[in-house]
């Protein structure tokens, strides 16, 4: 079945470090891909998305590129801040089905 | 309100009791989704409504779980004869058809 695999955390970085959180997916067809973020004590929010191959989603300095050849959607940020500390979820949606399939989440800690 | 609201925010119940969880979607959103977030399983899809009908109930874990939606708006997720493994955060999301899903803050259910 369809699934999303992302690197396990927690990931701990110093402020201003470069961030990569790996995500790969298994799905038939052409799913849309997402990164969601859950800040401490808050609800789940969409961070960025890409709907077709080679699309790049970006928001708040984060980027991810939809790579169909490697079935990947890695999240990157050039310089992280303490305020980026959160749990990040990679996800896919089969456009016909509408439901979102999530990875297990990666907890990110940024140290000042 | 502007966002998806859920009630109660926290629910503690005894094993074997029934519980009802409520979701108020964003006004005008035709699609409504229930997900469950638990430590062992991550974020799992439960059920999806388009209007008042549920074309996809594939994620409901057992026949103890049911959901309904009335008037194309409020939805109730009911868990009968709760078990300890039902303890989780239950998230509701709404969207326009195949649009971005907006998540509520969740209901934390604890079954003693």
XYZ file of C-alpha atoms in Angstrom:
224
model
C 0.000 0.000 0.000
C 0.901 3.660 -0.110
C 3.328 4.818 2.562
C 5.734 7.528 3.643
C 9.077 6.929 5.331
C 10.992 9.703 7.004
C 14.133 9.799 9.059
C 13.654 9.085 12.717
C 14.465 11.696 15.254
C 15.073 13.413 17.365
C 17.334 15.635 15.333
C 19.343 18.151 17.366
C 21.132 21.041 15.681
C 22.684 24.317 16.689
C 21.130 27.579 15.574
C 22.143 28.593 12.015
C 23.001 25.015 11.051
C 21.849 23.473 7.766
C 18.879 21.135 8.056
C 17.895 18.131 5.978
C 15.075 15.784 6.923
C 14.831 12.883 4.506
C 11.511 11.619 3.210
C 10.700 8.928 0.658
C 7.346 7.650 -0.452
C 5.703 4.641 -2.044
C 2.585 5.268 -4.081
C 1.037 4.441 -7.414
C 0.202 7.280 -9.734
C 1.097 10.877 -9.051
C 0.416 11.881 -5.454
C 0.701 15.369 -4.037
C 3.422 15.692 -1.392
C 3.404 17.761 1.773
C 5.386 18.748 4.809
C 3.326 19.505 7.906
C 4.694 21.001 11.117
C 3.454 20.712 14.691
C 4.909 23.332 17.039
C 4.838 22.597 20.782
C 1.304 22.923 22.121
C -0.145 23.775 18.720
C -2.107 22.003 16.019
C -0.844 20.563 12.759
C -0.083 23.154 10.085
C 0.772 22.820 6.424
C 4.363 24.000 5.877
C 4.735 23.448 2.137
C 3.521 21.270 -0.713
C 4.274 20.143 -4.245
C 1.734 18.663 -6.601
C 3.805 17.334 -9.504
C 7.266 16.082 -10.343
C 10.090 18.655 -10.132
C 7.875 21.159 -8.308
C 9.587 22.915 -5.411
C 7.535 23.853 -2.389
C 8.851 26.606 -0.131
C 7.778 28.517 2.967
C 9.485 30.217 5.934
C 12.905 29.426 4.475
C 12.131 25.719 4.127
C 12.229 24.000 0.727
C 11.450 20.573 -0.664
C 11.571 19.322 -4.247
C 9.305 16.568 -5.605
C 11.694 13.994 -7.107
C 9.760 11.286 -8.868
C 12.855 9.420 -10.043
C 13.958 8.862 -6.454
C 10.440 9.025 -4.915
C 11.730 11.598 -2.450
C 10.657 14.923 -0.939
C 13.480 15.922 1.413
C 12.978 18.999 3.595
C 15.840 21.523 3.745
C 16.579 24.831 5.405
C 19.816 26.724 5.094
C 19.931 28.271 8.564
C 17.646 26.999 11.322
C 16.389 29.026 14.253
C 15.361 28.040 17.763
C 11.777 28.791 16.748
C 11.946 25.977 14.174
C 11.908 23.419 16.996
C 8.868 21.263 16.262
C 7.763 17.902 14.892
C 7.810 17.675 11.095
C 5.625 15.249 9.152
C 6.127 14.261 5.537
C 2.890 13.223 3.847
C 1.249 12.310 0.584
C -2.248 12.551 -0.813
C -3.593 10.504 -3.657
C -5.720 13.040 -5.421
C -8.507 10.611 -6.050
C -8.678 9.467 -2.437
C -8.215 12.766 -0.593
C -6.976 11.194 2.627
C -3.477 12.129 3.735
C -0.948 9.435 4.513
C 1.633 10.655 7.006
C 5.122 9.600 7.927
C 5.794 8.994 11.595
C 7.233 12.442 12.183
C 10.682 13.805 13.005
C 11.207 15.816 16.160
C 13.643 18.701 15.647
C 15.444 20.462 18.495
C 17.389 23.628 17.759
C 19.872 24.724 20.417
C 20.706 28.427 20.864
C -14.906 30.807 14.193
C -12.088 31.091 11.735
C -10.631 27.636 12.153
C -11.589 24.039 12.838
C -12.689 23.546 16.419
C -12.889 20.340 18.401
C -14.399 19.471 21.735
C -13.616 18.460 24.326
C -9.925 19.316 24.284
C -9.241 16.576 26.805
C -11.284 13.542 27.763
C -10.471 10.997 30.427
C -12.696 7.956 30.565
C -12.780 4.500 32.061
C -12.309 1.378 30.028
C -15.628 0.136 28.681
C -17.339 3.528 28.556
C -18.537 5.195 25.366
C -17.173 8.589 24.270
C -18.236 11.183 21.711
C -15.802 13.602 20.124
C -17.041 16.630 18.226
C -15.633 18.539 15.258
C -16.821 21.876 13.887
C -15.251 22.422 10.465
C -14.504 25.705 8.779
C -17.733 27.174 7.454
C -18.311 26.217 3.835
C -15.840 23.341 3.796
C -17.509 20.357 2.198
C -14.938 17.716 3.125
C -14.185 16.590 6.676
C -11.591 14.096 7.891
C -10.804 12.321 11.138
C -7.275 11.205 11.995
C -5.724 9.657 15.072
C -2.275 10.493 16.448
C -0.783 7.960 18.804
C 2.738 7.280 20.023
C 3.081 3.887 18.450
C 1.283 4.468 15.161
C 1.931 8.089 14.250
C -0.846 9.884 12.382
C -3.485 7.571 10.906
C -6.475 8.327 8.710
C -9.797 7.160 10.143
C -12.696 8.395 7.981
C -13.566 10.983 5.357
C -16.867 12.790 4.712
C -17.924 14.579 1.578
C -21.037 16.424 2.630
C -22.928 14.042 4.903
C -21.792 10.850 3.250
C -18.649 8.883 4.075
C -17.112 7.468 0.884
C -14.044 6.233 2.747
C -14.289 4.562 6.156
C -11.286 2.365 5.558
C -9.272 3.674 8.493
C -11.742 2.927 11.261
C -9.876 0.375 13.410
C -12.883 -1.642 14.571
C -16.667 -1.677 14.631
C -16.507 0.109 17.985
C -15.696 3.254 16.030
C -18.356 5.170 14.116
C -18.820 8.705 12.867
C -21.577 10.808 11.462
C -21.929 14.219 9.958
C -25.130 16.217 9.870
C -26.130 19.240 7.832
C -22.833 19.078 5.994
C -21.218 20.642 9.020
C -20.608 19.228 12.510
C -19.242 15.721 12.834
C -19.214 13.368 15.803
C -16.791 10.477 16.243
C -18.114 7.864 18.652
C -16.033 5.171 20.305
C -18.007 2.486 22.078
C -16.672 0.297 24.886
C -13.360 2.162 24.944
C -10.123 0.240 25.369
C -6.759 1.476 26.614
C -5.318 1.230 23.103
C -7.849 3.867 22.011
C -5.874 6.461 23.987
C -4.611 8.998 21.441
C -5.115 12.490 20.098
C -8.016 12.574 17.668
C -7.628 15.209 14.981
C -10.260 16.612 12.674
C -9.544 18.457 9.430
C -11.702 20.143 6.836
C -11.196 21.305 3.284
C -12.884 22.398 0.150
C -12.962 19.516 -2.327
C -9.380 18.281 -2.826
C -8.025 21.477 -1.319
C -5.666 22.073 1.576
C -6.762 20.347 4.756
C -6.940 22.574 7.834
C -6.527 20.784 11.125
C -8.184 21.388 14.457
C -6.323 21.357 17.788
C -7.378 17.800 18.550
C -9.027 15.959 21.416
C -6.687 14.100 23.748
C -8.420 10.900 24.847
C -7.112 8.944 27.796
C -8.686 5.592 28.630
C -7.875 4.391 32.131
